[in-house]
Amino acid sequence: MQTRIVVLGAGFGGLELATMLSEALGSDAGVTLIDENDAFVFGYSKLDVMFSRAAPEEVRLPYADIVKPGVRFLRETITAIDPEAQRVTTNRGSHEADVLVVALGADYDFDATPGLAEGGNEFYSVAGAERLREVLPTFTRGRAIVGVCGAPFKCPPAPSEAALLLHDYLSQRGVRDDCEISLVMPFGTPVPPSPDTSAALLAAFAERRIEFVPGRRVSSLDPRRGVAVLDDGAELPYDLFLGVPKHRAPDVVLESGMAEDGYVPVDSRTLETRFADVYAIGDVATVGVPKAGVFSEGAARVVGASLIVRLQGGEQPAAYDGFGAGRVGRVDVDFLSGPKPTGTFKEPSSDLVAEKKHFGASRRARWFNR
Ligand SMILES: Cc1cc2nc3c(=O)[nH]c(=O)nc-3n(C[C@H](O)[C@H](O)[C@H](O)COP(=O)(O)OP(=O)(O)OC[C@H]3O[C@@H](n4cnc5c(N)ncnc54)[C@H](O)[C@@H]3O)c2cc1C
């Protein structure tokens, strides 16, 4: 009988795993891939949308375009996960699995930051980025805060990138001199594992008059007074607030009993949870790497390689090293091999711009046949 592999979530991790299994096993892959959305959007595309560098429809990659032997995509909302029975309930029915892979990412906890929903904006969801597309053109003077409301959060360099892009955006509109920009981050430096990257970013902030507020997070907003309250009680006035909401695992994961301290603990070498034949990959899991798409993909490759061996035979794959089974990308920060994460920095260059374009294009081609 065919092994039923049910993959929950079609983000970086779920898409890579489904692709890999289809490539290796063809129509025998037996993969059911479930997501509640009708399209995938790269995280960094949200910055393009908010600053009107791309239209919302341009950055959507519809799941309807996934045509892969052995992979069935279902647009359903997962409402319950039973990891003991390997059964998933959705708004449309239930699915029994022989192998369950939870790749549901990290969700946002807006209520954890009082005032954020009423008096601020966030740029970490597609809806938030689309709203900001309307709000940003109305901002012509005063103080903008790019503020992180909790750690861990996805893609640690993204708030720094947002502050730099905001500077460019306001400069192009000729209003930069009438505006201030502050960046509130819960770390001492912009990208702690990479001192060189952090130094370059701090120099870029100084050059552009972007105030960096280190080691603090935004704990609430008082929209009536136009004030952001930091976790030490200090207050920063704002006219425009661009927030990174506090993250947590999706409710359905928290309610499944799989999570501890907000995320799903896994064996960091194999990505197995404490439940037999249940894996967790990417942002939803606790592994010791940052929440970023490249790490979710790496985790997917390790689980994919192990499932291929199980179904086809062959050598057991190498353990998870943050990037996954024998594939080497450009590695700036190494999180798992030493006692402390270490990073290297490459000077900004047009080659790196091309590399970033290639990053998106290669995945569009691999996952969506584009
Ligand atoms: C602004 C920004 C910029 C970023 N830039 C980069 C970058 O340059 N490079 C990089 O590597 N990473 C970047 N990231 C981070 C990256 O997007 C995430 O780390 C990555 O998407 C995580 O992959 P994942 O597969 O674990 O989860 P996700 O990609 O979040 O996928 C989870 C999926 O589960 C689905 N889901 C959740 N709950 C349910 C439910 N109940 N029922 C059905 N479906 C559900 C969601 O719809 C989603 O499609 C960025 C993120 C942001 C916000």
Coordinates of C-alpha atoms and ligand atoms in Angstrom, one line a residue:
M1 CA 0.0 0.0 0.0
Q2 CA 1.2 3.5 -0.8
T3 CA 2.7 5.5 2.2
R4 CA 0.4 8.5 2.8
I5 CA 2.6 11.5 3.4
V6 CA 0.5 14.5 4.6
V7 CA 2.4 17.8 4.5
L8 CA 0.7 20.6 6.5
G9 CA 1.5 24.1 5.1
A10 CA 2.8 25.0 1.6
G11 CA 5.4 27.6 2.5
F12 CA 9.2 27.3 2.0
G13 CA 9.4 24.0 3.9
G14 CA 6.2 22.3 2.5
L15 CA 6.9 23.3 -1.1
E16 CA 10.4 22.1 -1.0
L17 CA 9.5 18.8 0.6
A18 CA 6.7 18.1 -1.9
T19 CA 8.9 19.0 -4.8
M20 CA 11.7 16.8 -3.6
L21 CA 9.5 13.8 -3.0
S22 CA 7.8 14.2 -6.4
E23 CA 11.2 14.4 -8.2
A24 CA 12.4 11.3 -6.5
L25 CA 9.3 9.1 -6.3
G26 CA 7.1 10.4 -9.2
S27 CA 3.5 9.4 -9.1
D28 CA 4.3 7.0 -6.2
A29 CA 5.1 10.0 -3.9
G30 CA 1.6 9.9 -2.3
V31 CA 1.9 13.4 -1.0
T32 CA -1.1 15.5 0.1
L33 CA -0.1 19.1 0.6
I34 CA -2.5 21.3 2.5
D35 CA -2.7 25.1 2.8
E36 CA -5.5 27.5 3.6
N37 CA -4.2 30.1 1.1
D38 CA -4.6 30.0 -2.6
A39 CA -1.1 31.4 -3.3
F40 CA 2.4 31.5 -1.9
V41 CA 4.2 34.9 -1.4
F42 CA 7.9 35.2 -0.6
G43 CA 8.5 37.1 2.7
Y44 CA 10.6 39.7 1.0
S45 CA 7.9 40.4 -1.5
K46 CA 6.0 42.1 1.3
L47 CA 8.6 44.8 1.4
D48 CA 8.2 45.3 -2.4
V49 CA 4.4 45.5 -2.0
M50 CA 4.5 48.0 0.8
F51 CA 6.9 50.4 -0.9
S52 CA 4.9 50.0 -4.2
R53 CA 7.9 48.4 -6.0
A54 CA 5.6 45.5 -7.1
A55 CA 1.8 45.1 -7.4
P56 CA 0.2 42.6 -5.0
E57 CA -0.9 40.3 -7.9
E58 CA 2.6 40.3 -9.3
V59 CA 4.1 38.6 -6.3
R60 CA 1.4 35.9 -5.8
L61 CA 2.4 32.4 -6.9
P62 CA -1.0 30.5 -7.2
Y63 CA -1.0 27.0 -5.8
A64 CA -3.2 26.0 -8.7
D65 CA 0.0 26.1 -10.8
I66 CA 1.5 23.3 -8.8
V67 CA 1.6 20.3 -11.2
K68 CA 3.8 17.6 -9.7
P69 CA 3.4 13.9 -10.1
G70 CA 2.4 12.3 -6.9
V71 CA 1.4 15.6 -5.2
R72 CA -2.1 16.6 -4.5
F73 CA -2.7 20.2 -3.3
L74 CA -5.7 20.8 -1.2
R75 CA -6.8 24.3 -0.2
E76 CA -8.2 23.6 3.3
T77 CA -7.9 25.2 6.7
I78 CA -6.4 22.8 9.3
T79 CA -8.5 22.9 12.4
A80 CA -7.1 20.1 14.5
I81 CA -4.0 17.8 14.5
D82 CA -3.9 14.5 16.3
P83 CA -0.2 13.6 16.4
E84 CA -0.8 10.3 18.2
A85 CA -3.2 9.1 15.5
Q86 CA -1.6 11.0 12.7
R87 CA -4.9 12.4 11.8
V88 CA -5.7 15.9 10.6
T89 CA -9.0 17.6 10.6
T90 CA -9.8 20.5 8.2
N91 CA -12.8 22.7 7.4
R92 CA -13.6 20.1 4.7
G93 CA -13.0 16.8 6.3
S94 CA -10.2 14.7 7.8
H95 CA -7.0 13.1 6.5
E96 CA -5.2 10.0 7.8
A97 CA -1.5 9.9 7.4
D98 CA 1.3 7.3 7.7
V99 CA 3.8 10.2 7.9
L100 CA 2.8 13.7 9.0
V101 CA 5.0 16.7 8.4
V102 CA 4.0 19.9 10.1
A103 CA 5.3 23.0 8.2
L104 CA 2.8 25.6 9.3
G105 CA 5.3 28.4 9.9
A106 CA 5.0 31.1 12.6
D107 CA 1.8 33.1 13.1
Y108 CA 1.4 36.6 14.5
D109 CA 0.1 37.4 18.0
F110 CA -1.3 40.9 17.5
D111 CA -3.0 40.9 20.9
A112 CA 0.4 40.6 22.6
T113 CA 1.1 44.2 21.7
P114 CA -1.8 46.4 22.9
G115 CA -2.6 49.2 20.5
L116 CA -0.8 47.6 17.5
A117 CA -4.0 46.6 15.7
E118 CA -5.7 50.0 16.3
G119 CA -2.9 52.4 16.1
G120 CA 0.0 50.8 14.2
N121 CA 0.7 49.0 11.0
E122 CA 2.6 45.7 10.4
F123 CA 4.5 44.7 7.3
Y124 CA 5.0 41.0 8.1
S125 CA 1.7 39.7 6.6
V126 CA 0.5 40.2 3.0
A127 CA -2.6 42.0 4.3
G128 CA -0.4 44.4 6.4
A129 CA 1.9 45.1 3.5
E130 CA -1.1 45.9 1.2
R131 CA -2.6 48.3 3.8
L132 CA 0.8 50.1 4.1
R133 CA 0.9 50.6 0.3
E134 CA -2.1 52.9 0.9
V135 CA -0.8 54.5 4.2
L136 CA 2.8 55.3 3.2
P137 CA 2.0 57.9 0.5
T138 CA 0.1 59.9 3.2
F139 CA 3.2 60.1 5.4
T140 CA 5.0 63.4 4.7
R141 CA 6.4 64.6 8.1
G142 CA 7.1 63.4 11.6
R143 CA 8.7 60.3 13.2
A144 CA 8.4 56.8 11.7
I145 CA 9.3 53.9 13.9
V146 CA 10.1 50.5 12.6
G147 CA 9.6 48.5 15.7
V148 CA 10.0 44.8 16.7
C149 CA 7.4 43.6 19.2
G150 CA 9.0 40.3 20.2
A151 CA 11.8 37.8 19.5
P152 CA 12.2 35.3 17.8
F153 CA 10.9 36.9 14.6
K154 CA 11.3 35.9 10.9
C155 CA 14.2 37.0 8.9
P156 CA 16.2 39.0 11.5
P157 CA 17.7 41.4 8.9
A158 CA 14.2 42.4 7.5
P159 CA 13.5 45.3 9.9
S160 CA 16.8 46.9 9.1
E161 CA 16.0 46.5 5.4
A162 CA 12.6 48.1 6.0
A163 CA 14.2 51.1 7.7
L164 CA 16.7 51.5 4.8
L165 CA 14.0 51.2 2.2
L166 CA 11.8 53.7 4.1
H167 CA 14.7 56.2 3.9
D168 CA 15.0 55.7 0.1
Y169 CA 11.2 55.9 -0.3
L170 CA 10.9 59.2 1.6
S171 CA 14.0 60.6 -0.1
Q172 CA 12.6 59.8 -3.6
R173 CA 9.4 61.7 -2.6
G174 CA 11.5 64.7 -1.4
V175 CA 10.1 64.5 2.2
R176 CA 13.0 62.8 4.0
D177 CA 14.2 66.0 5.6
D178 CA 10.8 66.5 7.3
C179 CA 10.9 62.9 8.7
E180 CA 12.8 61.0 11.4
I181 CA 13.3 57.2 11.3
S182 CA 13.9 55.1 14.4
L183 CA 14.5 51.3 14.4
V184 CA 13.7 49.5 17.7
M185 CA 15.3 46.0 17.9
P186 CA 15.5 43.5 20.7
F187 CA 19.2 42.7 19.9
G188 CA 22.3 44.7 20.7
T189 CA 23.3 44.9 17.1
P190 CA 21.2 44.5 13.9
V191 CA 22.4 41.0 13.0
P192 CA 24.2 39.6 16.1
P193 CA 25.8 36.5 14.6
S194 CA 27.5 38.6 12.0
P195 CA 29.5 41.5 13.5
D196 CA 30.6 42.7 10.0
T197 CA 27.1 42.8 8.7
S198 CA 26.0 44.6 11.8
A199 CA 28.9 47.2 11.5
A200 CA 27.9 47.8 7.9
L201 CA 24.3 48.3 8.8
L202 CA 25.1 50.6 11.7
A203 CA 27.3 52.7 9.3
A204 CA 24.4 52.8 6.8
F205 CA 22.0 53.9 9.5
A206 CA 24.4 56.7 10.6
E207 CA 24.9 57.9 7.1
R208 CA 21.1 58.1 6.6
R209 CA 20.2 59.5 10.0
I210 CA 18.3 56.4 11.0
E211 CA 18.3 56.1 14.8
F212 CA 19.0 52.6 16.0
V213 CA 17.5 51.7 19.4
P214 CA 19.2 48.4 20.4
G215 CA 18.2 45.8 23.0
R216 CA 14.6 47.0 23.3
R217 CA 11.2 45.8 22.0
V218 CA 8.0 47.6 21.6
S219 CA 5.6 46.4 24.3
S220 CA 2.5 48.6 23.5
L221 CA 1.3 51.5 21.5
D222 CA -0.8 54.4 22.8
P223 CA -2.4 55.6 19.6
R224 CA -4.3 58.4 21.4
R225 CA -1.1 60.0 22.5
G226 CA 0.9 58.7 19.5
V227 CA 3.5 57.0 21.7
A228 CA 5.2 53.6 21.5
V229 CA 6.0 52.2 24.9
L230 CA 9.2 50.1 25.0
D231 CA 9.8 47.1 27.3
D232 CA 11.8 49.3 29.8
G233 CA 8.9 51.8 30.1
A234 CA 10.6 54.4 27.8
E235 CA 8.3 56.2 25.4
L236 CA 9.0 57.1 21.8
P237 CA 6.5 59.4 20.0
Y238 CA 5.5 58.3 16.5
D239 CA 3.5 59.5 13.6
L240 CA 3.8 56.3 11.6
F241 CA 4.4 52.9 13.2
L242 CA 5.7 50.0 11.1
G243 CA 5.7 46.9 13.3
V244 CA 7.0 43.4 13.4
P245 CA 4.3 41.6 15.5
K246 CA 5.2 39.1 18.1
H247 CA 5.4 35.6 16.6
R248 CA 4.0 32.3 17.9
A249 CA 3.1 28.9 16.4
P250 CA -0.4 28.8 14.8
D251 CA -3.2 28.1 17.2
V252 CA -3.9 24.7 15.7
V253 CA -0.4 23.6 16.6
L254 CA -0.6 25.0 20.1
E255 CA -3.9 23.2 20.6
S256 CA -2.4 19.9 19.3
G257 CA -0.2 19.4 22.3
M258 CA 2.9 19.3 20.1
A259 CA 4.3 22.6 21.2
E260 CA 6.4 23.5 24.2
D261 CA 7.3 27.1 25.0
G262 CA 5.4 28.2 21.9
Y263 CA 7.0 26.0 19.2
V264 CA 7.4 22.3 18.4
P265 CA 10.5 20.7 19.8
V266 CA 12.3 18.3 17.4
D267 CA 15.4 16.2 17.2
S268 CA 17.7 18.8 15.7
R269 CA 19.4 16.2 13.5
T270 CA 16.4 14.5 12.0
L271 CA 13.5 16.9 12.6
E272 CA 11.4 14.2 14.2
T273 CA 9.0 15.2 16.9
R274 CA 8.4 13.1 20.0
F275 CA 5.5 11.5 18.1
A276 CA 6.3 8.5 15.9
D277 CA 6.3 9.4 12.2
V278 CA 5.5 13.1 12.8
Y279 CA 8.1 15.7 11.8
A280 CA 8.1 19.5 12.2
I281 CA 10.1 21.7 9.8
G282 CA 10.8 25.4 9.4
D283 CA 9.5 28.3 11.5
V284 CA 7.1 26.1 13.5
A285 CA 9.9 24.0 15.1
T286 CA 12.5 24.8 17.7
V287 CA 15.9 23.9 16.2
G288 CA 18.4 26.6 17.1
V289 CA 18.4 28.4 13.7
P290 CA 16.7 31.7 12.9
K291 CA 13.2 31.7 11.4
A292 CA 14.1 32.1 7.7
G293 CA 13.0 30.4 4.5
V294 CA 16.4 29.0 3.7
F295 CA 16.5 27.1 7.0
S296 CA 12.9 25.8 6.4
E297 CA 14.1 24.5 3.0
G298 CA 17.1 22.9 4.5
A299 CA 15.0 21.1 7.1
A300 CA 12.6 19.9 4.3
R301 CA 15.6 18.4 2.4
V302 CA 16.7 16.4 5.4
V303 CA 13.2 15.0 6.0
G304 CA 12.7 14.5 2.2
A305 CA 16.0 12.5 2.0
S306 CA 15.1 10.4 5.0
L307 CA 11.6 9.6 3.5
I308 CA 13.1 8.7 0.1
V309 CA 15.5 6.2 1.8
R310 CA 12.6 4.8 3.8
L311 CA 10.5 4.3 0.6
Q312 CA 13.2 3.4 -1.9
G313 CA 16.1 2.1 0.2
G314 CA 19.6 3.4 0.1
E315 CA 22.0 5.2 2.5
Q316 CA 20.6 7.2 5.5
P317 CA 21.1 10.9 4.8
A318 CA 23.4 13.3 6.7
A319 CA 21.9 15.0 9.8
Y320 CA 20.4 18.5 9.6
D321 CA 23.2 21.1 9.6
G322 CA 20.9 24.1 9.2
F323 CA 21.0 24.0 5.4
G324 CA 20.2 20.3 4.6
A325 CA 21.3 17.3 2.7
G326 CA 24.3 17.9 0.5
R327 CA 23.1 21.1 -0.9
V328 CA 25.3 24.2 -0.5
G329 CA 23.9 27.7 -0.9
R330 CA 25.6 31.0 0.0
V331 CA 26.1 30.7 3.7
D332 CA 26.5 33.8 5.7
V333 CA 25.9 32.6 9.1
D334 CA 26.6 29.1 10.5
F335 CA 24.3 28.4 13.5
L336 CA 24.7 24.8 14.3
S337 CA 28.3 23.6 13.9
G338 CA 30.0 25.6 16.7
P339 CA 29.2 26.6 20.2
K340 CA 28.2 30.1 19.0
P341 CA 26.7 31.2 15.6
T342 CA 29.4 32.8 13.4
G343 CA 28.9 34.9 10.3
T344 CA 30.7 36.4 7.4
F345 CA 29.7 39.5 5.4
K346 CA 29.9 40.3 1.7
E347 CA 30.0 43.9 0.7
P348 CA 26.7 45.1 -1.1
S349 CA 27.2 44.7 -4.8
S350 CA 25.2 44.3 -8.0
D351 CA 26.2 40.6 -8.0
L352 CA 24.3 40.2 -4.7
V353 CA 21.3 42.0 -6.2
A354 CA 21.4 39.4 -9.1
E355 CA 21.8 36.7 -6.5
K356 CA 18.7 37.8 -4.7
K357 CA 16.7 37.8 -8.0
H358 CA 18.0 34.3 -8.7
F359 CA 16.9 33.2 -5.2
G360 CA 13.3 33.9 -6.1
A361 CA 13.4 32.9 -9.7
S362 CA 15.0 29.5 -9.0
R363 CA 12.3 28.6 -6.4
R364 CA 9.5 29.9 -8.7
A365 CA 10.8 27.5 -11.4
R366 CA 11.3 24.6 -9.0
W367 CA 8.1 24.8 -7.1
F368 CA 5.7 26.3 -9.6
N369 CA 7.2 25.3 -13.0
R370 CA 7.6 29.0 -14.0
Ligands
LIG1 C1 9.3 40.7 5.5 C2 9.9 39.4 5.4 C3 11.1 39.2 4.7 C4 11.7 37.9 4.6 N1 12.8 37.8 3.9 C5 13.4 36.5 3.8 C6 14.5 36.3 3.0 O1 15.0 37.2 2.3 N2 15.1 35.1 3.0 C7 14.6 34.0 3.7 O2 15.1 32.9 3.7 N3 13.5 34.2 4.5 C8 12.9 35.4 4.6 N4 11.8 35.6 5.3 C9 11.3 34.5 6.2 C10 10.5 33.5 5.5 O3 9.4 34.0 4.8 C11 10.0 32.4 6.5 O4 11.0 32.1 7.4 C12 9.6 31.2 5.8 O5 8.4 31.5 5.0 C13 9.3 30.0 6.7 O6 8.9 28.9 5.9 P1 8.0 27.8 6.6 O7 7.7 26.8 5.5 O8 8.5 27.4 7.9 O9 6.6 28.6 6.9 P2 5.7 29.5 5.9 O10 6.4 29.8 4.7 O11 5.2 30.6 6.8 O12 4.5 28.5 5.5 C14 3.5 28.1 6.4 C15 2.2 27.8 5.6 O13 1.3 27.3 6.5 C16 0.0 27.8 6.2 N5 -0.9 27.6 7.3 C17 -0.7 28.1 8.6 N6 -1.7 27.8 9.4 C18 -2.6 27.0 8.6 C19 -3.8 26.4 8.9 N7 -4.4 26.4 10.1 N8 -4.4 25.7 7.8 C20 -3.8 25.7 6.6 N9 -2.7 26.3 6.3 C21 -2.1 27.0 7.3 C22 0.2 29.2 5.8 O14 -0.8 29.7 4.9 C23 1.6 29.1 5.1 O15 1.5 29.0 3.7 C24 11.1 36.9 5.4 C25 9.9 37.0 6.1 C26 9.3 38.3 6.1 C27 8.0 38.4 6.9

